[in-house]
Short mmCIF file of C-alpha atoms in Angstrom, two decimals:
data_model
loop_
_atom_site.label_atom_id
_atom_site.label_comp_id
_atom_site.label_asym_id
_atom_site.label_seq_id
_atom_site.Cartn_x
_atom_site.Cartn_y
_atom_site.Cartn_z
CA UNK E 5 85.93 8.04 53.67
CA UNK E 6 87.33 9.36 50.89
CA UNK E 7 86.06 12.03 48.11
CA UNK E 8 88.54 10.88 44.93
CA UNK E 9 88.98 12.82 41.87
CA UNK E 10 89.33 12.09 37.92
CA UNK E 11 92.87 13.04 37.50
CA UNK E 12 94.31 10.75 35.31
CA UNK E 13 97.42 9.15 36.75
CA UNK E 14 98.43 7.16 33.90
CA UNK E 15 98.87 9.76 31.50
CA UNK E 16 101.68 10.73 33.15
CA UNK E 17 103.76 7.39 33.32
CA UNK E 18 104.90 4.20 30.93
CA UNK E 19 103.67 1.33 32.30
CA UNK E 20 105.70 -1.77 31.81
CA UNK E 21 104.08 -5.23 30.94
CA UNK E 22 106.04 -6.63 33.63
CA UNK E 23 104.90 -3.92 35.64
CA UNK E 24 101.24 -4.37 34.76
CA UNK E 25 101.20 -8.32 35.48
CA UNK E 26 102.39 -7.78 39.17
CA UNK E 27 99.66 -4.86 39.53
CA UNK E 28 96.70 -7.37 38.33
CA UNK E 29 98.08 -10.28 40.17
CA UNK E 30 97.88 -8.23 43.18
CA UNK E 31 94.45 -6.67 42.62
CA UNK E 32 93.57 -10.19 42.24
CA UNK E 33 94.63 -11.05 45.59
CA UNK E 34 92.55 -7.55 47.26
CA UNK E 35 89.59 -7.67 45.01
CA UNK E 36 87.62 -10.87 46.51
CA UNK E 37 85.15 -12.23 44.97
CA UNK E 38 81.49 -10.27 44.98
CA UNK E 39 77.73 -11.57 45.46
CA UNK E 40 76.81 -8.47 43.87
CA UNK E 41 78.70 -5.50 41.95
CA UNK E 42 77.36 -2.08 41.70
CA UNK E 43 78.19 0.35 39.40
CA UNK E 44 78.74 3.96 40.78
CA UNK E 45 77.75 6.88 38.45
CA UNK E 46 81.64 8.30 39.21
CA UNK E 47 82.74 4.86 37.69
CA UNK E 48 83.32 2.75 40.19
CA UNK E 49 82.32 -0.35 41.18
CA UNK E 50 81.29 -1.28 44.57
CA UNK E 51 81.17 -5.44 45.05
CA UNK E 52 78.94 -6.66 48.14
CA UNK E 53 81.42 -8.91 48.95
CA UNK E 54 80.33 -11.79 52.01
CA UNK E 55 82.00 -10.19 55.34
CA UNK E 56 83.77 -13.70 56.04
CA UNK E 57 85.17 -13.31 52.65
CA UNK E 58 86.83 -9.47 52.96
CA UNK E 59 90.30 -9.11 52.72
CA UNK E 60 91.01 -8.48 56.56
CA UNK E 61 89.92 -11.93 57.74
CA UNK E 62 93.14 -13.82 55.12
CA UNK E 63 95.27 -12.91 57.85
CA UNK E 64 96.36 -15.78 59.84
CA UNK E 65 95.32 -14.67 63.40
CA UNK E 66 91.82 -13.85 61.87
CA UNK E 67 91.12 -17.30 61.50
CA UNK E 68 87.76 -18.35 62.37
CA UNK E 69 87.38 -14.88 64.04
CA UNK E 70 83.91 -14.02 65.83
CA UNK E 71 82.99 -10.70 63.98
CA UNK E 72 81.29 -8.38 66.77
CA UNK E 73 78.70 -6.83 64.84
CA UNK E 74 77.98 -3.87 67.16
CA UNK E 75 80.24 -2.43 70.12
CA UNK E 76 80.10 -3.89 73.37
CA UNK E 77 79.45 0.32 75.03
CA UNK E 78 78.80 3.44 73.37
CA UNK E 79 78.79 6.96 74.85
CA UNK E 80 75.96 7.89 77.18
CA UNK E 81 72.93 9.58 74.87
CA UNK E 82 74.15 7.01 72.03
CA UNK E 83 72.30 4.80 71.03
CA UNK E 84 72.93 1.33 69.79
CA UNK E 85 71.83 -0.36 66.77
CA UNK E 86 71.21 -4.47 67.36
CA UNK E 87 71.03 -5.30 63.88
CA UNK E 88 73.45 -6.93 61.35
CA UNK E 89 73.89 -3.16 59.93
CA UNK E 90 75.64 -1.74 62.75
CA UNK E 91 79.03 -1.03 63.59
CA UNK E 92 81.94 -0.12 60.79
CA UNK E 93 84.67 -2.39 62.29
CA UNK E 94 85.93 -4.15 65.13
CA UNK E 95 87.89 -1.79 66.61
CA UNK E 96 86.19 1.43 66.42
CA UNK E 97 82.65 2.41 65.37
CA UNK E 98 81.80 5.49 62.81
CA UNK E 99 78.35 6.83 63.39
CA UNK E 100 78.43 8.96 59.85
CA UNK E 101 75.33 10.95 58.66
CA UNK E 102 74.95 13.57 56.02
CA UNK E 103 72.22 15.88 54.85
CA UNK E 104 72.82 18.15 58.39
CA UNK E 105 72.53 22.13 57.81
CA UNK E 106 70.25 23.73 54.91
CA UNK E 107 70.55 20.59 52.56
CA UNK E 108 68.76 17.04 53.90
CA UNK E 109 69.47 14.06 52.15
CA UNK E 110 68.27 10.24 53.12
CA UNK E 111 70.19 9.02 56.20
CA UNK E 112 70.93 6.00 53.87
CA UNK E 113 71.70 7.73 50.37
CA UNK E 114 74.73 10.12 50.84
CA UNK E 115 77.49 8.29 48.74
CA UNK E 116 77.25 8.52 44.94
CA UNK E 117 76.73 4.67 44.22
CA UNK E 118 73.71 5.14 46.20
CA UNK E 119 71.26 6.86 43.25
CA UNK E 120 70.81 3.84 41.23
CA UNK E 121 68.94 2.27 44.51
CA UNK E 122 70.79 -1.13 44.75
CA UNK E 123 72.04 -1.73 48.17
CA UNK E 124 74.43 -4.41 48.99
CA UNK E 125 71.90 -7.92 50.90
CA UNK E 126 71.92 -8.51 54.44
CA UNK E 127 75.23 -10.56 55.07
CA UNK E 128 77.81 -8.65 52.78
CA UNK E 129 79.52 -5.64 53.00
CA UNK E 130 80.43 -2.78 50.23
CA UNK E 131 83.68 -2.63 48.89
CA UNK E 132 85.29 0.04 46.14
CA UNK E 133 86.87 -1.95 43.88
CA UNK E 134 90.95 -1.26 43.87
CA UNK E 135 91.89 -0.46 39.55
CA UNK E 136 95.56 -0.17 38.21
CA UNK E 137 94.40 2.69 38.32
CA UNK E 138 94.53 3.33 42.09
CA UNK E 139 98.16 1.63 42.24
CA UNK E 140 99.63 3.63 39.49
CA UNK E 141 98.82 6.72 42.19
CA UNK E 142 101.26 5.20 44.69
CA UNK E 143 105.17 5.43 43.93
CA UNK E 144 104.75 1.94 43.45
CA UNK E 145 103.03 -1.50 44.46
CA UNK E 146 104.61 -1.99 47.95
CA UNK E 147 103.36 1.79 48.69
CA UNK E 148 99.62 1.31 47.60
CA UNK E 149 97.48 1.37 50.53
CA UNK E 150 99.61 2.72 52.97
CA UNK E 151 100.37 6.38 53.86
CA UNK E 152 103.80 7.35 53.57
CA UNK E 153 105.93 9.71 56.31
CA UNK E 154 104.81 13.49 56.25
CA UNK E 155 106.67 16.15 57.73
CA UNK E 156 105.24 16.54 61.24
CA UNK E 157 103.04 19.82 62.59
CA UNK E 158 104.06 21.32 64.96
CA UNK E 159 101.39 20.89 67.60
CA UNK E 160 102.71 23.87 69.51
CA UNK E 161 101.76 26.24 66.60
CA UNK E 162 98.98 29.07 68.02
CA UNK E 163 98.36 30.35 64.16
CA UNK E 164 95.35 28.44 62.74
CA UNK E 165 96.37 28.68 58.79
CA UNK E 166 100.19 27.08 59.18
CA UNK E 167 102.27 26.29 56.24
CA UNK E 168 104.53 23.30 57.09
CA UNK E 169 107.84 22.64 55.83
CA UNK E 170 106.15 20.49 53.01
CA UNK E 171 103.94 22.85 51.66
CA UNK E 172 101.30 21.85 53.18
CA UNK E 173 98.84 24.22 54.75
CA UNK E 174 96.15 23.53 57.97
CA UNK E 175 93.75 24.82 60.09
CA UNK E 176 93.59 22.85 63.20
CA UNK E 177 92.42 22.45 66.65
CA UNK E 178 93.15 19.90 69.33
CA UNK E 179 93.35 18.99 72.23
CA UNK E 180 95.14 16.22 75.01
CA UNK E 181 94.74 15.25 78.42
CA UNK E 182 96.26 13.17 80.97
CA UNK E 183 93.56 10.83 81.23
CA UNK E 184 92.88 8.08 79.93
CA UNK E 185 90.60 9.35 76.23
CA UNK E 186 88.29 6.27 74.51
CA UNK E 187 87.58 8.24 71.65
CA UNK E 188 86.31 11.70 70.10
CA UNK E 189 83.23 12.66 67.67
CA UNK E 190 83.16 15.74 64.77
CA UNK E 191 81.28 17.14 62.13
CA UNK E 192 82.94 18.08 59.21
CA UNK E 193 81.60 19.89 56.71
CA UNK E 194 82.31 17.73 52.92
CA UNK E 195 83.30 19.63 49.90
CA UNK E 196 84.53 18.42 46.11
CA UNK E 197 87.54 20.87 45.63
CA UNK E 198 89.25 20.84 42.81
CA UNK E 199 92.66 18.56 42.18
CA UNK E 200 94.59 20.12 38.98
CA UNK E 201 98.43 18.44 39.43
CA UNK E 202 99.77 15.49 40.96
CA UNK E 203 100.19 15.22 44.82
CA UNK E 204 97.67 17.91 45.22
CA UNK E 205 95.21 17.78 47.87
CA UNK E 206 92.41 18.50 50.37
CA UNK E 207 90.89 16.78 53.35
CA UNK E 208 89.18 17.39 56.41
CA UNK E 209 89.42 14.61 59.12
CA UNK E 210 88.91 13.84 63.04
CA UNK E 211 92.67 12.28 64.38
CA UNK E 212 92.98 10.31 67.41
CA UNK E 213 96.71 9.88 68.27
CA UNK E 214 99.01 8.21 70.73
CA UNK E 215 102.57 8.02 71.43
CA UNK E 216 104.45 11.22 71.03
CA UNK E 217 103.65 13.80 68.04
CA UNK E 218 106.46 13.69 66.58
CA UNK E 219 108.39 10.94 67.35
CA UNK E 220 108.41 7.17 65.16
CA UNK E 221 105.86 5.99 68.34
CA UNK E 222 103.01 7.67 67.24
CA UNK E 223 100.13 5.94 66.42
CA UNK E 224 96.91 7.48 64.94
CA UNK E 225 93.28 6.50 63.67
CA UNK E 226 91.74 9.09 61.12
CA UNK E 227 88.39 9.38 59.71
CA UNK E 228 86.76 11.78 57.05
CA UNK E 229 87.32 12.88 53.78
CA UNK E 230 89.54 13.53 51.25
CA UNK E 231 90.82 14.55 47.62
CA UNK E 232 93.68 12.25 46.06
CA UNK E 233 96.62 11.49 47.41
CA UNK E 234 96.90 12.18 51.03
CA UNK E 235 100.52 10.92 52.45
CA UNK E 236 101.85 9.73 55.99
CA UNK E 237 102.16 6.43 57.71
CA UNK E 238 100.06 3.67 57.93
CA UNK E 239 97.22 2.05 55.67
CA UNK E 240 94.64 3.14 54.37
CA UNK E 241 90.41 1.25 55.35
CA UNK E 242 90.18 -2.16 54.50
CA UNK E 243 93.79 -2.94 53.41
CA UNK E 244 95.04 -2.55 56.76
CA UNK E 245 95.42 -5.88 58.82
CA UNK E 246 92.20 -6.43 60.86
CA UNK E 247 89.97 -3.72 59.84
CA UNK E 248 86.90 -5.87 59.52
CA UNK E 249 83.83 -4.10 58.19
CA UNK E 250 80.33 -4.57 58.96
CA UNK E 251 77.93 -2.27 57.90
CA UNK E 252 76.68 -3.06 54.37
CA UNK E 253 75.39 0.98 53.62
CA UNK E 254 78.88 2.66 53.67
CA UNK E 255 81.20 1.65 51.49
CA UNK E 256 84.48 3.10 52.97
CA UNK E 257 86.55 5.27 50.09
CA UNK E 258 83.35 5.86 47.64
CA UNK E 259 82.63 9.85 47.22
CA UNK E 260 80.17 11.09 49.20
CA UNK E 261 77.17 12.85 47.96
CA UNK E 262 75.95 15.46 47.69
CA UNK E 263 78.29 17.76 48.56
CA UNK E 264 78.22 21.18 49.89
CA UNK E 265 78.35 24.39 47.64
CA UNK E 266 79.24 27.89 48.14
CA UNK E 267 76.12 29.90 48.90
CA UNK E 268 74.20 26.72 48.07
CA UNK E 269 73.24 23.75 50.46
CA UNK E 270 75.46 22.69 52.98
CA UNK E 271 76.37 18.98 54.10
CA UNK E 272 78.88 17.18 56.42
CA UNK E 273 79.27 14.12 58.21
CA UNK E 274 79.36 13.37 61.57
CA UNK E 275 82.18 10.86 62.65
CA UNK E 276 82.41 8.84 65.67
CA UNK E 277 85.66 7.07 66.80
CA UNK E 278 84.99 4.87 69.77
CA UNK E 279 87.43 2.05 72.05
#
């Protein structure tokens, strides 16, 4: 879930024609076709696109797929929704709320394409629509939509404000065990800071990991928010291969709002990642 900002990219680069006509015939190729697009106040447009028809299911081991609408356990306390609503994808479930703290906000309004009203129908799922705009951000086409290599953190670190080798700085805690772990739940607290240069920054996120730290075995599923242009390994929502989407309220990379202020309302979102 991701809380974008309006730096302008393409101010800062010469676009080719060449250049362009790959990006388009690519954004072709992501952008299926909607029942119904929404416009976002923030300017973008969300397309209730069928959930046969999302992007995930082109891939040939997909085919005629059975999409499990809710999981198959949850937690004990948790409940489970049995409608078409529920669930976020096939592999793990995000139970996300906002509004928690002094501010309240409608269980089913906290993203900014919400206000207008519309809601994707029963049967489709919300999609942000990917611009030239969104590729230009990547180094280039093959890059857009995945996270590029980061310099690790050192997990050993006992200071909770570190400043890693690539200027990055976190506040972390964790933890790890020998057993066997199905998943892990957070609230985090969503802000709108403010992104000034290119390759600037914020997020705050819940990581489940396997394989070593550190090593090129790691593996990792993230969820929460962020400003711009995040970097690591991996993909990012509904352009990696099988992450199938059911729930037709969230639409996964819209901002989120409202958001919290200083000495003003508070909001987060809790997060839920689940095997």
């Amino acid at each position: 879930m991701a809380e974008s900002s309006m730096l302008n990219y393409t101010k800062y680069r010469q676009i080719s024609r060449l250049r362009l006509e790959r990006i388009n015939n690519h954004l072709d190729k992501i952008n299926k076709p909607p029942v119904l697009t929404i416009e976002s106040p923030d300017g973008d447009l969300i397309d209730c696109v069928h959930k046969r028809k999302q992007l995930a299911l082109d891939h040939p081991l997909l085919k005629n797929h059975k999409i499990q609408k809710t999981p198959s356990d949850m937690p004990k306390g948790m409940k489970v929704k049995r409608d078409d609503n529920a669930g976020s994808n096939d592999t793990n479930a995000s139970d996300m709320k906002a509004g928690e703290g002094k501010g309240r906000v409608r269980e089913d309004s906290w993203q900014m394409w919400h206000r207008n009203g519309t809601r994707c129908p029963k049967g489709t799922v919300p999609i942000r629509r990917s611009t030239v705009h969104d590729v230009l951000r990547a180094k280039s086409l093959y890059d857009y939509g995945k996270k590029r290599q980061q310099i690790p953190l050192s997990r050993h670190s006992e200071t909770p404000n570190v400043l890693g080798g690539n200027g990055h700085e976190h506040a972390i805690a964790y933890t790890g065990s020998s057993q066997e772990i199905y998943g892990a739940k957070a609230s985090i607290s969503v802000w709108d800071p403010s992104i000034e240069v290119m390759n600037e920054f914020s997020l705050s996120q819940i990581w489940v990991l396997s394989g070593s730290f550190d090593g090129p075995d790691l593996n990792s599923i993230e969820a929460g928010w962020q400003s711009d242009s995040y970097q690591a390994t991996g993909c990012y929502n509904l352009l990696c291969a099988g992450f199938i989407q059911t729930n037709n309220k969230i639409a996964i990379g819209a901002a989120i709002s409202p958001v919290s202020s200083y000495a003003g309302s508070q909001y987060d979102i809790s997060i839920l990642i689940w095997k």
